[in-house]
mmCIF file of C-alpha atoms in Angstrom:
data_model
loop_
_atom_site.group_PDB
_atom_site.id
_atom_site.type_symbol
_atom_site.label_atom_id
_atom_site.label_comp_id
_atom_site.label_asym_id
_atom_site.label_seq_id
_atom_site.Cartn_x
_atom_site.Cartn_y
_atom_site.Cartn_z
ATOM 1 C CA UNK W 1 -22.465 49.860 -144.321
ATOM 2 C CA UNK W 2 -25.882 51.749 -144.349
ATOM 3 C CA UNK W 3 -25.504 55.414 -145.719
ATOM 4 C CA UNK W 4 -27.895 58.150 -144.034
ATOM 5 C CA UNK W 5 -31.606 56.704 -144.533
ATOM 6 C CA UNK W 6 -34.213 58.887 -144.381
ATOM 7 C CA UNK W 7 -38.444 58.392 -144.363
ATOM 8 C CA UNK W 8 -40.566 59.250 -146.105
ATOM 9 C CA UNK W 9 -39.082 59.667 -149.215
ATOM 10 C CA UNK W 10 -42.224 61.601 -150.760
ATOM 11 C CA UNK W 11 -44.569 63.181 -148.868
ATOM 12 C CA UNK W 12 -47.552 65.179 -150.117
ATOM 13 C CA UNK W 13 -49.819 66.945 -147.612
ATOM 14 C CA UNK W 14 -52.041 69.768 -147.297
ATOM 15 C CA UNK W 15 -51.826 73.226 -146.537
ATOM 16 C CA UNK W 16 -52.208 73.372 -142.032
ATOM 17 C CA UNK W 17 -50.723 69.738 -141.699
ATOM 18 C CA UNK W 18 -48.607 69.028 -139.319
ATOM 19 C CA UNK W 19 -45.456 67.213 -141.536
ATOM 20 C CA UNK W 20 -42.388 65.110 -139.927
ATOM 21 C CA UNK W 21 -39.462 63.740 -141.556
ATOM 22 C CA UNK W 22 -37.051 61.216 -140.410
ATOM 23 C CA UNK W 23 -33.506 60.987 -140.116
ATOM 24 C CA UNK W 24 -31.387 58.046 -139.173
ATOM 25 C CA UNK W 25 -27.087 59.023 -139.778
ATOM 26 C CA UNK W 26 -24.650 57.029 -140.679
ATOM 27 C CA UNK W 27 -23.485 55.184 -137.221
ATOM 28 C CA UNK W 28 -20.357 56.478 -135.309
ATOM 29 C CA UNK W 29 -21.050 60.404 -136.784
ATOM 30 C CA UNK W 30 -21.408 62.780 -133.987
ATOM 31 C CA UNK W 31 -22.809 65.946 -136.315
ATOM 32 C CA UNK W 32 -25.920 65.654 -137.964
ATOM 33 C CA UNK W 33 -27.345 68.319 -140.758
ATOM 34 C CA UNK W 34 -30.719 69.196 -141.856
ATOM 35 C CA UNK W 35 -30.813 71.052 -145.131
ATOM 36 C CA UNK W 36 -33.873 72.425 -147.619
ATOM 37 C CA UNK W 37 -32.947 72.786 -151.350
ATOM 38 C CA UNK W 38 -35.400 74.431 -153.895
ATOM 39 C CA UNK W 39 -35.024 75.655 -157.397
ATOM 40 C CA UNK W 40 -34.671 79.447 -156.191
ATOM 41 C CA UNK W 41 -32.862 79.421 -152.976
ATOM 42 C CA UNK W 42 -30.664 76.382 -153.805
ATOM 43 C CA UNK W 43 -28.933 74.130 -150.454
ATOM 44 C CA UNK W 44 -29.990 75.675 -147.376
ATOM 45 C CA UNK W 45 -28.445 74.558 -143.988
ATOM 46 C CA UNK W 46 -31.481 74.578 -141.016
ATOM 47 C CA UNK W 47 -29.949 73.456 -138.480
ATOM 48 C CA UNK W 48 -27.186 70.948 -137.146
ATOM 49 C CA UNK W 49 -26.600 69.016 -134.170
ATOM 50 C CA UNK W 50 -23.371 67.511 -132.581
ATOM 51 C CA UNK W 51 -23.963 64.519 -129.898
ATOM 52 C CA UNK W 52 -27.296 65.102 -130.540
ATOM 53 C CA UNK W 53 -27.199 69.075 -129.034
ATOM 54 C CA UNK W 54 -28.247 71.562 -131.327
ATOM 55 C CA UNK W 55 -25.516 74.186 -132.233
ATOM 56 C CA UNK W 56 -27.045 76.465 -134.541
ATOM 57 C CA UNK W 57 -30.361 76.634 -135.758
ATOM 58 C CA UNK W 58 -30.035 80.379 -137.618
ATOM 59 C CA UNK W 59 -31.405 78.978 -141.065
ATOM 60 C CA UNK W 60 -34.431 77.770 -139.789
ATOM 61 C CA UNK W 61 -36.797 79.969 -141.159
ATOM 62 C CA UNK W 62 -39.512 80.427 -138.883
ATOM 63 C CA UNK W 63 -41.619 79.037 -135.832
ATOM 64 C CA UNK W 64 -43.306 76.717 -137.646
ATOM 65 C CA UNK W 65 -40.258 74.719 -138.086
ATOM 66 C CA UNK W 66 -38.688 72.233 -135.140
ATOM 67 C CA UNK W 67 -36.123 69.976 -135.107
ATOM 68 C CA UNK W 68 -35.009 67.312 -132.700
ATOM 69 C CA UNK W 69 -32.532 64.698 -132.115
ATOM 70 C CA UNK W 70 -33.515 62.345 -128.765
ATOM 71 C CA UNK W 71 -30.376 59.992 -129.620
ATOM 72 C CA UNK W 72 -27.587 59.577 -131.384
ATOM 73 C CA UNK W 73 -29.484 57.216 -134.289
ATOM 74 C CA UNK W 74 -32.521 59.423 -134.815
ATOM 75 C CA UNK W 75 -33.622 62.812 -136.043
ATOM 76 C CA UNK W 76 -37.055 64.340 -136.653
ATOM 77 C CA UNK W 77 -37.568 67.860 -138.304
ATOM 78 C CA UNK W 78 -41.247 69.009 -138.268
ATOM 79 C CA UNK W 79 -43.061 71.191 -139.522
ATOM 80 C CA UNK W 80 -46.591 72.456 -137.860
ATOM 81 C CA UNK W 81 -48.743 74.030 -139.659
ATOM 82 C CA UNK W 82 -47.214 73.353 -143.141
ATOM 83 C CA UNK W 83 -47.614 75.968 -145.602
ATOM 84 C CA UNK W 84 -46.934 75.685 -149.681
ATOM 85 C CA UNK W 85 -43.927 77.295 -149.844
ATOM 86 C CA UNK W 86 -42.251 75.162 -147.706
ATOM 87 C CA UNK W 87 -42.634 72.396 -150.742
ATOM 88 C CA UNK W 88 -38.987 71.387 -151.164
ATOM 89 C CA UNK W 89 -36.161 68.337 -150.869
ATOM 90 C CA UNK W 90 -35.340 67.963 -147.652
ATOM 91 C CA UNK W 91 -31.881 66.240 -146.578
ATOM 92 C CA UNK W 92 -30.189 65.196 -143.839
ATOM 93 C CA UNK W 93 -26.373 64.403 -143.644
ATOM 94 C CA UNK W 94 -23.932 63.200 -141.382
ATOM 95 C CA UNK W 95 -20.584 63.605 -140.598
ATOM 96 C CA UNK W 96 -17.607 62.222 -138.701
ATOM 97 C CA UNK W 97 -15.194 64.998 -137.562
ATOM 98 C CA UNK W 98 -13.207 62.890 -135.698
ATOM 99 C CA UNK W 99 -11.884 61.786 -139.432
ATOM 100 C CA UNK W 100 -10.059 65.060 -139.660
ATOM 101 C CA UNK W 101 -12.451 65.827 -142.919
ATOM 102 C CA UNK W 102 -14.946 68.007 -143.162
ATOM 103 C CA UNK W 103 -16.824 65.553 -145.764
ATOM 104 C CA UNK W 104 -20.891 65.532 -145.054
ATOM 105 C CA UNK W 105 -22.948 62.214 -146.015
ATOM 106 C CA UNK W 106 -25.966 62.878 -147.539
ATOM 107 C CA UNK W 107 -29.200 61.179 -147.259
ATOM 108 C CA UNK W 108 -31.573 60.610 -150.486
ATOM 109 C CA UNK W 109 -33.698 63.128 -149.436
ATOM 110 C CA UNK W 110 -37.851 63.845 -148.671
ATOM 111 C CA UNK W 111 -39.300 65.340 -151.024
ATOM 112 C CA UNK W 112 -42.281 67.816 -150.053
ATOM 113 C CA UNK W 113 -45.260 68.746 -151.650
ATOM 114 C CA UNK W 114 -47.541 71.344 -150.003
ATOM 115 C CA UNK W 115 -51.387 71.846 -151.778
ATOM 116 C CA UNK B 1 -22.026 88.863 -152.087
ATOM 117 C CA UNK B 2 -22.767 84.733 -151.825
ATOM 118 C CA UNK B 3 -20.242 83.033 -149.664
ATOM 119 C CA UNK B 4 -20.036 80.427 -152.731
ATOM 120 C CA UNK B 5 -20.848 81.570 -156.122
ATOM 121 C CA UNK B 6 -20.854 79.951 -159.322
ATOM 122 C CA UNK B 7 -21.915 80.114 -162.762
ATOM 123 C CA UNK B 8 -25.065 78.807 -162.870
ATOM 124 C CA UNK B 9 -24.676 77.335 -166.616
ATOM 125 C CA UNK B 10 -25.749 74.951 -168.088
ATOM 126 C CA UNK B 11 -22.636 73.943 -169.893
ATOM 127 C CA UNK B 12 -23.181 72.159 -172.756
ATOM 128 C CA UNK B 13 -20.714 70.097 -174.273
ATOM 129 C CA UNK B 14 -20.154 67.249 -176.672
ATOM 130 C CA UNK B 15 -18.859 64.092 -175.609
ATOM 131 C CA UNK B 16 -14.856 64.089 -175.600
ATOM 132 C CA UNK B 17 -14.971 67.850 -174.454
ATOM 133 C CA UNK B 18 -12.920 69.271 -171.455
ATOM 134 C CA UNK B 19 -14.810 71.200 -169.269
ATOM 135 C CA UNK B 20 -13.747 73.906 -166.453
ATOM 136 C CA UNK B 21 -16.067 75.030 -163.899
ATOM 137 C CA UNK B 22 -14.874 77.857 -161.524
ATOM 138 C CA UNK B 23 -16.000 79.428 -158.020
ATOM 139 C CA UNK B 24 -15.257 81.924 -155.789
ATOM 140 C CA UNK B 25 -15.766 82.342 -152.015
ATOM 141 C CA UNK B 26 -15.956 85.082 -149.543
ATOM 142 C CA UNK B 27 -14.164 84.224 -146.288
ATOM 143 C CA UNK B 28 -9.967 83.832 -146.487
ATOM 144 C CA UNK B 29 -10.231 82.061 -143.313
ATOM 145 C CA UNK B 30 -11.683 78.523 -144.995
ATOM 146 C CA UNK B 31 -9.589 75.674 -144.751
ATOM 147 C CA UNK B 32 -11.524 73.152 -146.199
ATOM 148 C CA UNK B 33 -12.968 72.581 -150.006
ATOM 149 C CA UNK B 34 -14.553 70.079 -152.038
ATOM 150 C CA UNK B 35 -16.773 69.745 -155.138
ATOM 151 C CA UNK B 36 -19.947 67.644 -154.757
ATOM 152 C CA UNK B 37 -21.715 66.573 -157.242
ATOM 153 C CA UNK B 38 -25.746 66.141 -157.818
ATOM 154 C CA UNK B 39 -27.722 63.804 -159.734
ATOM 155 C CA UNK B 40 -31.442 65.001 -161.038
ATOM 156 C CA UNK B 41 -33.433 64.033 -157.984
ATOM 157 C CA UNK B 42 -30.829 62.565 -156.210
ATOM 158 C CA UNK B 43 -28.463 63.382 -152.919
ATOM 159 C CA UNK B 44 -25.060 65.748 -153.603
ATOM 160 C CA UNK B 45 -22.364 63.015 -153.310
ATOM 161 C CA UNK B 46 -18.764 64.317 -152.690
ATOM 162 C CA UNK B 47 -16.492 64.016 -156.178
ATOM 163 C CA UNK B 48 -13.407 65.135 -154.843
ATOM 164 C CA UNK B 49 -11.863 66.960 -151.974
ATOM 165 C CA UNK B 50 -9.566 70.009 -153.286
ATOM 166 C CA UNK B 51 -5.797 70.799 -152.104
ATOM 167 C CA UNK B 52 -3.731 73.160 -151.880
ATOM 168 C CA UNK B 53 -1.167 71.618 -154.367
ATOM 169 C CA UNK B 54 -4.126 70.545 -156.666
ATOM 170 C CA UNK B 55 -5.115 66.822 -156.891
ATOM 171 C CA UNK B 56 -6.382 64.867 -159.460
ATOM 172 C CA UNK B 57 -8.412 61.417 -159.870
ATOM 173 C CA UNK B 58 -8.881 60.261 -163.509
ATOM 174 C CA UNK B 59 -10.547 62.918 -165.767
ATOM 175 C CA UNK B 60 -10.985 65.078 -162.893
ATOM 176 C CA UNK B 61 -8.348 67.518 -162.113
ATOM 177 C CA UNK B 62 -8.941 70.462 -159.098
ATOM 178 C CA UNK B 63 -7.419 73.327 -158.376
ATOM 179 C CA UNK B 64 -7.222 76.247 -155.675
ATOM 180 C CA UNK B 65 -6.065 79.616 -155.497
ATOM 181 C CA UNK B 66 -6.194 80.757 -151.929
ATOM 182 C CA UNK B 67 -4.451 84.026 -152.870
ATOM 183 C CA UNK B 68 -7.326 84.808 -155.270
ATOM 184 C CA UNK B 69 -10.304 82.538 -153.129
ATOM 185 C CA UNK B 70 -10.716 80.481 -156.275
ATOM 186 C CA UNK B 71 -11.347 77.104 -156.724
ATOM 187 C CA UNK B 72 -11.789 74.814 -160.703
ATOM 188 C CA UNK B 73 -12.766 71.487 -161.754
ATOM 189 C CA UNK B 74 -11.448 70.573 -164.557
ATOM 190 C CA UNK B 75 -13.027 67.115 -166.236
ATOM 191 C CA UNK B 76 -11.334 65.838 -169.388
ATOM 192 C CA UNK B 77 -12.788 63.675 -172.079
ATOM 193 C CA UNK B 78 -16.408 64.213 -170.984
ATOM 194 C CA UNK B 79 -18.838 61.438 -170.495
ATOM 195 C CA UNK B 80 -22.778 61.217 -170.908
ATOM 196 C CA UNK B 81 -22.390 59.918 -167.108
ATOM 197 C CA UNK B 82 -20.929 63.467 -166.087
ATOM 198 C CA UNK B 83 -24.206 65.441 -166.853
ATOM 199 C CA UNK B 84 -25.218 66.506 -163.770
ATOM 200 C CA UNK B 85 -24.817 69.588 -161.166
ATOM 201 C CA UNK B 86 -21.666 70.271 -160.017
ATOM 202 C CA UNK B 87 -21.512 71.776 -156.616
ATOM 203 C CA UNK B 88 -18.419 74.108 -154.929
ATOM 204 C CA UNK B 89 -18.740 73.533 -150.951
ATOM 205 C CA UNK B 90 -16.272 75.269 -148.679
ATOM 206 C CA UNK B 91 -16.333 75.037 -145.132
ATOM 207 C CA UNK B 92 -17.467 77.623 -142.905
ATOM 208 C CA UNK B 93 -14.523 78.663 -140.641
ATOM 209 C CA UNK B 94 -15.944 79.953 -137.642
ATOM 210 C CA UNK B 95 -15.629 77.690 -134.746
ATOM 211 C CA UNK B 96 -14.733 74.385 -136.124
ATOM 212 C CA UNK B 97 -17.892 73.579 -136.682
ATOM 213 C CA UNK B 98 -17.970 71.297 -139.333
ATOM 214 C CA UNK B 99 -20.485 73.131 -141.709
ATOM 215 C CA UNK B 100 -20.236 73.553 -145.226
ATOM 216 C CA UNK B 101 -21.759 76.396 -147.264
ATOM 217 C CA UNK B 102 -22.354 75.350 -151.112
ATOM 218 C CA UNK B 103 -22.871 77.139 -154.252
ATOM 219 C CA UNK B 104 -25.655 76.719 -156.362
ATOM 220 C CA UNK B 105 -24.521 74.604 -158.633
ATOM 221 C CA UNK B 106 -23.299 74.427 -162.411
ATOM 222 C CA UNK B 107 -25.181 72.297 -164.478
ATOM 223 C CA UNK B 108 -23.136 70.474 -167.145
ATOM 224 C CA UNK B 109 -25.152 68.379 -169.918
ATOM 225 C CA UNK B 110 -22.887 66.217 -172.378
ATOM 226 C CA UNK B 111 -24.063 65.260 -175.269
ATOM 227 C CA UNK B 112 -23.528 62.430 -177.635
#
């Protein structure tokens, strides 16, 4: 079975892009996770969806940052205009709480680079 | 205070050590607790879910202490294959939400 696949897997872009990255979760799990981790600031949550409704989006740090999910197999967090310090890993993960765990999938990850 | 903390390290050990990592967290109210753990430039992969009673599986033993909101890995007869970042995740209780706040991470690098 397909873990969480996520695109690109590098990106490198310059300062006032406009940068997206792709989420697909693991099929059947109804809460999805965005996350940022950097050196500094470590595993950051964003924002999280469940049945593709957004349910708290308090980490995401500023206006520049959007997320969506249009269906259950497919999540896009962007980023317009990009800056440098948002270079970072960016993950998504899935999870199934109807399995009575708590257990988040993650997926390999887009790393970021901002010039 | 961080919801998760841990000692950052890095532990360094020779191979054949035993190893304890510890972490504390902030709210009594979390039910749920693993340890993940992280490859250099790779996804945090769950290692082991934590209980109450402690569990174990192989050279990995965990423990929790809900009376003191403290949670240890233990790994036995270390491996080269076990240097990598240990993470402490506990869920976040409000709401059933299913989110997880994680530590920072304590590096562990075995050596030969």
């Amino acid at each position: 079975d397909a873990g969480v696949i996520q695109s690109p897997r590098h990106e490198v872009t310059e300062m006032g892009q406009e940068v997206t990255l792709r989420c697909k979760p693991i099929s059947g799990h109804d809460y999805l996770f965005w996350y940022r981790q950097t050196m500094m600031r470590g595993l950051e949550l964003l924002i999280y969806f469940n049945n593709n409704v957004p349910i708290d989006d308090s980490g995401m740090p500023e206006d520049r940052f959007s997320a969506k999910m249009p269906n259950a197999s497919f999540s896009t967090l962007k980023i317009q205009p990009s800056e440098p310090r948002d270079s970072a890993v960016y993950f998504c993960a899935s999870n199934d709480r109807g399995s009575s765990t708590d257990t988040q999938y993650f997926g390999p990850g887009t790393r970021l680079t901002v010039l | 205070r961080k919801e998760v903390e841990q000692d950052p390290g890095p532990f360094n050990v020779p191979e054949g050590a035993t190893v304890a990592f510890n972490c504390t967290y902030s709210n009594s109210a979390s039910q749920s607790f693993f340890w993940y753990r992280q490859d250099c430039r790779k996804e945090p992969k769950l290692l082991m879910s934590v209980y109450s009673s402690g569990n174990e599986d192989g050279r990995f033993t965990a423990q929790l202490n809900r009376a003191s909101q403290y949670i240890s890995l233990l790994i036995r007869d270390s491996k080269l294959s076990d240097s990598a970042t240990y993470l402490c995740v506990v869920n976040a209780p409000s709401g059933n939400t299913g989110k997880l706040i994680f530590g920072q991470g304590t590096t562990l690098q075995v050596k030969p």
